[in-house]
Amino acid sequence: SEVTTIEGLATDGQLTAVQTALWEQHGVQCGYCTPAMVVSMTDLLKQHPHPTEAEIRAWMDGIICRCGVYQNVVRAVQSIV
C-alpha cells in the first residue's frame, strides 16, 4: 500500500491549493492538527471535487482541533471548489 504524508503533497516546495486556502482562510492555528486537516481535505477533494459543507464536516470527523478552526477549514475548502 501507499502512504502519503503532508511532506509528500508539495511539489517543488510549493504549497498545495489546500495548504494555501487554509492559510488564507485562517484554517490553521497551533499546527497540531494541521497535517491531518491538509491530508484529509486533499483526499476529500480528490474523491469529491465539489463537496457540500456536510461532506467537508464529515471528512473532518475524528480530527481533534483544540483551537476550533473547523469553520475556517470549511470556508477554505469551499474557496477552492
Tab-separated table of C-alpha atoms in Angstrom:
chain	number	residue	atom	x	y	z
A	1	SER	CA	0.000	0.000	0.000
A	2	GLU	CA	0.970	3.622	-0.338
A	3	VAL	CA	1.148	6.232	2.436
A	4	THR	CA	1.251	9.935	1.670
A	5	THR	CA	2.330	12.354	4.375
A	6	ILE	CA	1.931	16.127	4.347
A	7	GLU	CA	5.530	16.403	3.145
A	8	GLY	CA	4.649	14.250	0.142
A	9	LEU	CA	1.919	16.613	-1.050
A	10	ALA	CA	4.066	19.596	-2.013
A	11	THR	CA	5.664	19.860	-5.428
A	12	ASP	CA	8.953	21.718	-5.746
A	13	GLY	CA	8.478	23.225	-2.287
A	14	GLN	CA	5.252	24.995	-3.289
A	15	LEU	CA	2.175	24.924	-1.085
A	16	THR	CA	-0.774	22.943	-2.408
A	17	ALA	CA	-4.144	24.557	-3.078
A	18	VAL	CA	-5.437	23.152	0.220
A	19	GLN	CA	-2.465	24.487	2.187
A	20	THR	CA	-2.801	27.909	0.561
A	21	ALA	CA	-6.551	28.062	1.196
A	22	LEU	CA	-6.125	27.042	4.839
A	23	TRP	CA	-3.523	29.783	5.274
A	24	GLU	CA	-5.664	32.412	3.564
A	25	GLN	CA	-8.861	31.457	5.444
A	26	HIS	CA	-7.107	31.181	8.836
A	27	GLY	CA	-7.768	27.452	8.966
A	28	VAL	CA	-4.583	26.869	10.928
A	29	GLN	CA	-3.707	27.846	14.457
A	30	CYS	CA	-1.263	25.891	16.612
A	31	GLY	CA	-0.369	23.397	13.886
A	32	TYR	CA	-1.112	20.285	15.926
A	33	CYS	CA	-3.978	19.132	13.672
A	34	THR	CA	-2.899	20.948	10.510
A	35	PRO	CA	-1.190	17.973	8.818
A	36	ALA	CA	-4.298	15.840	9.363
A	37	MET	CA	-6.548	18.606	8.028
A	38	VAL	CA	-4.384	19.094	4.926
A	39	VAL	CA	-4.123	15.385	4.093
A	40	SER	CA	-7.803	14.750	4.821
A	41	MET	CA	-9.084	17.720	2.809
A	42	THR	CA	-6.752	16.834	-0.064
A	43	ASP	CA	-8.200	13.321	-0.110
A	44	LEU	CA	-11.744	14.700	0.088
A	45	LEU	CA	-11.210	16.941	-2.926
A	46	LYS	CA	-9.607	14.100	-4.843
A	47	GLN	CA	-12.637	11.882	-4.256
A	48	HIS	CA	-15.322	14.612	-4.263
A	49	PRO	CA	-14.182	17.660	-6.269
A	50	HIS	CA	-17.260	19.701	-5.254
A	51	PRO	CA	-18.111	18.655	-1.679
A	52	THR	CA	-21.017	20.057	0.268
A	53	GLU	CA	-20.494	21.632	3.669
A	54	ALA	CA	-21.860	18.464	5.273
A	55	GLU	CA	-19.354	16.324	3.351
A	56	ILE	CA	-16.478	18.592	4.374
A	57	ARG	CA	-17.523	18.399	8.019
A	58	ALA	CA	-17.943	14.611	7.824
A	59	TRP	CA	-14.441	14.295	6.353
A	60	MET	CA	-13.068	16.202	9.387
A	61	ASP	CA	-14.755	13.814	11.812
A	62	GLY	CA	-12.129	12.396	14.111
A	63	ILE	CA	-9.632	15.224	13.656
A	64	ILE	CA	-9.413	16.881	17.048
A	65	CYS	CA	-8.600	20.582	16.820
A	66	ARG	CA	-8.339	22.322	20.172
A	67	CYS	CA	-8.137	25.758	18.517
A	68	GLY	CA	-11.548	25.248	16.920
A	69	VAL	CA	-10.788	26.281	13.344
A	70	TYR	CA	-13.317	23.884	11.841
A	71	GLN	CA	-15.461	26.659	10.310
A	72	ASN	CA	-12.361	28.206	8.748
A	73	VAL	CA	-11.398	24.851	7.260
A	74	VAL	CA	-14.871	24.555	5.735
A	75	ARG	CA	-14.503	28.038	4.243
A	76	ALA	CA	-11.026	27.180	2.949
A	77	VAL	CA	-12.231	24.054	1.132
A	78	GLN	CA	-15.246	25.899	-0.237
A	79	SER	CA	-12.929	28.606	-1.583
A	80	ILE	CA	-11.118	26.026	-3.711
A	81	VAL	CA	-14.157	24.493	-5.402
